CSV table of C-alpha atoms in Angstrom, one decimal:
chain,number,residue,atom,x,y,z
Q,13,MET,CA,-59.8,15.3,-106.8
Q,14,GLN,CA,-62.8,13.1,-107.8
Q,15,THR,CA,-65.2,14.1,-110.5
Q,16,ALA,CA,-69.0,13.6,-110.1
Q,17,ASP,CA,-68.7,10.4,-112.3
Q,18,GLU,CA,-66.1,8.9,-109.9
Q,19,VAL,CA,-68.1,9.4,-106.7
Q,20,VAL,CA,-69.6,6.1,-105.6
Q,21,PRO,CA,-72.9,6.4,-103.6
Q,22,ARG,CA,-72.4,5.7,-99.8
Q,23,ALA,CA,-74.6,2.6,-99.9
Q,24,HIS,CA,-72.4,1.1,-102.6
Q,25,ARG,CA,-68.9,1.8,-101.2
Q,26,GLU,CA,-67.0,-1.4,-100.2
Q,27,ILE,CA,-66.9,-1.9,-96.4
Q,28,LYS,CA,-63.6,-3.0,-95.0
Q,29,LEU,CA,-63.7,-5.0,-91.8
Q,30,THR,CA,-60.5,-5.7,-89.8
Q,31,PRO,CA,-60.2,-9.0,-87.9
Q,32,ALA,CA,-61.0,-7.0,-84.7
Q,33,ASP,CA,-64.2,-5.7,-86.4
Q,34,GLU,CA,-65.2,-9.2,-87.3
Q,35,ALA,CA,-64.5,-10.6,-83.8
Q,36,ARG,CA,-66.5,-7.7,-82.2
Q,37,PHE,CA,-69.3,-8.3,-84.7
Q,38,TRP,CA,-69.6,-12.1,-84.0
Q,39,SER,CA,-69.5,-11.4,-80.2
Q,40,LYS,CA,-72.9,-9.8,-80.6
Q,41,VAL,CA,-74.5,-12.9,-82.3
Q,42,ASP,CA,-76.4,-15.7,-80.6
Q,43,LYS,CA,-75.5,-18.8,-82.6
Q,44,SER,CA,-77.3,-21.2,-80.1
Q,45,ALA,CA,-79.8,-22.4,-82.8
Q,46,GLY,CA,-76.9,-24.3,-84.5
Q,47,PRO,CA,-75.5,-23.9,-88.0
Q,48,ASP,CA,-78.9,-24.3,-89.8
Q,49,GLY,CA,-80.9,-22.1,-87.4
Q,50,CYS,CA,-81.2,-18.4,-87.2
Q,51,TRP,CA,-78.2,-16.6,-85.6
Q,52,LEU,CA,-79.8,-13.7,-83.8
Q,53,TRP,CA,-78.3,-10.2,-83.5
Q,54,THR,CA,-78.2,-9.3,-79.8
Q,55,ALA,CA,-76.9,-5.7,-80.0
Q,56,CYS,CA,-78.6,-2.5,-81.1
Q,57,LYS,CA,-81.2,-2.5,-83.8
Q,58,PHE,CA,-82.6,0.1,-86.2
Q,59,HIS,CA,-86.2,1.2,-85.8
Q,60,ASP,CA,-87.3,-1.4,-88.4
Q,61,GLY,CA,-85.8,-4.3,-86.4
Q,62,TYR,CA,-82.6,-5.0,-88.4
Q,63,GLY,CA,-79.4,-5.2,-86.5
Q,64,CYS,CA,-76.9,-2.2,-86.6
Q,65,PHE,CA,-73.3,-2.3,-86.1
Q,66,ILE,CA,-70.7,0.6,-86.0
Q,67,ILE,CA,-67.5,0.5,-88.0
Q,68,ARG,CA,-65.3,3.6,-87.8
Q,69,LYS,CA,-68.2,5.9,-86.6
Q,70,LYS,CA,-70.6,4.7,-89.4
Q,71,LEU,CA,-73.7,2.6,-88.8
Q,72,HIS,CA,-74.2,-0.5,-91.0
Q,73,ARG,CA,-76.9,-3.2,-91.2
Q,74,ALA,CA,-75.8,-6.3,-89.4
Q,75,HIS,CA,-77.1,-8.7,-92.0
Q,76,ARG,CA,-75.3,-7.0,-94.8
Q,77,LEU,CA,-72.0,-7.1,-92.8
Q,78,SER,CA,-72.6,-10.8,-92.2
Q,79,PHE,CA,-72.9,-11.4,-95.9
Q,80,ILE,CA,-69.7,-9.4,-96.5
Q,81,ILE,CA,-67.7,-11.3,-93.9
Q,82,GLU,CA,-68.7,-14.6,-95.5
Q,83,ASN,CA,-68.8,-13.8,-99.2
Q,84,GLY,CA,-66.9,-10.5,-99.8
Q,85,ALA,CA,-68.1,-7.2,-101.2
Q,86,ILE,CA,-71.8,-6.8,-102.3
Q,87,PRO,CA,-72.0,-6.0,-106.0
Q,88,GLN,CA,-73.3,-2.5,-106.7
Q,89,GLY,CA,-76.5,-3.4,-108.5
Q,90,ASP,CA,-78.8,-1.1,-110.5
Q,91,GLY,CA,-81.3,1.5,-109.3
Q,92,HIS,CA,-81.6,3.6,-106.2
Q,93,HIS,CA,-81.6,0.6,-103.8
Q,94,GLY,CA,-78.6,-1.2,-105.3
Q,95,THR,CA,-78.2,-4.8,-104.5
Q,96,CYS,CA,-80.3,-6.0,-101.5
Q,97,VAL,CA,-79.2,-8.7,-99.0
Q,98,CYS,CA,-82.4,-10.7,-98.5
Q,99,HIS,CA,-83.4,-13.3,-95.8
Q,100,ARG,CA,-84.5,-16.8,-96.7
Q,101,CYS,CA,-85.8,-17.1,-93.1
Q,102,ASP,CA,-87.5,-13.6,-93.0
Q,103,VAL,CA,-86.1,-13.0,-89.5
Q,104,ARG,CA,-84.8,-9.4,-89.5
Q,105,GLU,CA,-82.5,-10.1,-86.5
Q,106,CYS,CA,-80.9,-13.1,-88.3
Q,107,VAL,CA,-77.3,-12.8,-89.5
Q,108,ASN,CA,-76.6,-16.4,-90.4
Q,109,PRO,CA,-74.8,-16.1,-93.8
Q,110,SER,CA,-76.5,-19.3,-95.0
Q,111,HIS,CA,-79.9,-17.6,-94.6
Q,112,LEU,CA,-78.9,-14.6,-96.7
Q,113,PHE,CA,-78.9,-14.1,-100.5
Q,114,LEU,CA,-78.5,-11.2,-103.0
Q,115,GLY,CA,-81.3,-9.8,-105.0
Q,116,SER,CA,-82.5,-6.6,-106.6
Q,117,HIS,CA,-85.0,-4.4,-104.8
Q,118,GLN,CA,-87.8,-5.8,-107.0
Q,119,GLU,CA,-86.7,-9.4,-106.3
Q,120,ASN,CA,-86.7,-8.6,-102.6
Q,121,VAL,CA,-90.2,-7.1,-102.8
Q,122,THR,CA,-91.4,-10.1,-104.9
Q,123,ASP,CA,-90.0,-12.5,-102.4
Q,124,LYS,CA,-91.7,-10.7,-99.5
Q,125,MET,CA,-95.1,-10.7,-101.3
Q,126,ASN,CA,-94.6,-14.5,-102.3
Q,127,LYS,CA,-94.1,-15.3,-98.6
Q,128,GLY,CA,-97.3,-13.5,-97.6
Q,129,ARG,CA,-95.6,-10.5,-95.8
Q,130,GLY,CA,-97.7,-8.1,-97.9
Q,131,GLY,CA,-97.1,-4.7,-99.0
Q,132,GLN,CA,-97.9,-1.4,-97.4
Q,133,LYS,CA,-100.8,-1.4,-95.0
Q,134,ARG,CA,-103.7,0.5,-96.3
Q,135,GLY,CA,-106.6,2.3,-94.7
Q,136,GLU,CA,-106.9,2.2,-91.0
Q,137,GLY,CA,-104.1,-0.4,-90.8
Q,138,ASN,CA,-101.6,2.3,-91.8
Q,139,GLY,CA,-100.2,3.9,-88.7
Q,140,ARG,CA,-100.5,7.4,-90.3
Q,141,ALA,CA,-104.2,7.0,-91.1
Q,142,LYS,CA,-106.2,10.1,-90.0
Q,143,LEU,CA,-109.6,8.7,-91.0
Q,144,THR,CA,-111.5,5.6,-90.2
Q,145,GLU,CA,-113.1,3.5,-93.0
Q,146,VAL,CA,-116.5,4.6,-91.8
Q,147,GLU,CA,-115.6,8.2,-92.0
Q,148,VAL,CA,-114.3,7.8,-95.5
Q,149,LEU,CA,-117.4,5.9,-96.7
Q,150,GLN,CA,-119.6,8.7,-95.2
Q,151,MET,CA,-117.6,11.4,-96.9
Q,152,ARG,CA,-117.9,9.6,-100.2
Q,153,LYS,CA,-121.7,9.2,-99.8
Q,154,ASP,CA,-122.0,12.9,-98.8
Q,155,PHE,CA,-120.0,13.9,-101.9
Q,156,GLN,CA,-122.1,11.9,-104.2
Q,157,ASN,CA,-125.2,13.4,-102.7
Q,158,GLY,CA,-123.8,16.9,-103.1
Q,159,VAL,CA,-123.5,17.5,-99.3
Q,160,PHE,CA,-120.3,19.5,-98.5
Q,161,THR,CA,-119.7,20.3,-94.9
């Protein structure tokens, strides 16, 4: 029986792929852009646009599996997010191992910001926004003037 210290978080467990898994994986990749181009995932995708692939009834992100197939296990890394597999090309559907590199969550966020892909959308640009900028400014003005409705 494992103790709490011996349990490895699911995200950090080593994924074992059989040759059949690898063949099935690559059959879902469009490599027509050549060795230096983006190899696009053609099968199912997660809601965020990254490819998903099932191995023994568990969903995995396709770009992470591509990295594992080419380079072996992904080191655990520190923090909640562990080690990220980042894209040099910034194409979520790309699984070309030469476009992938390892980084911490902070390095991944910094890379994204440096490439101009920004952070969280704020204000009306956020899909969960309930107020417009005009409504917020009016509410602030009313509050400063002591008007409470």
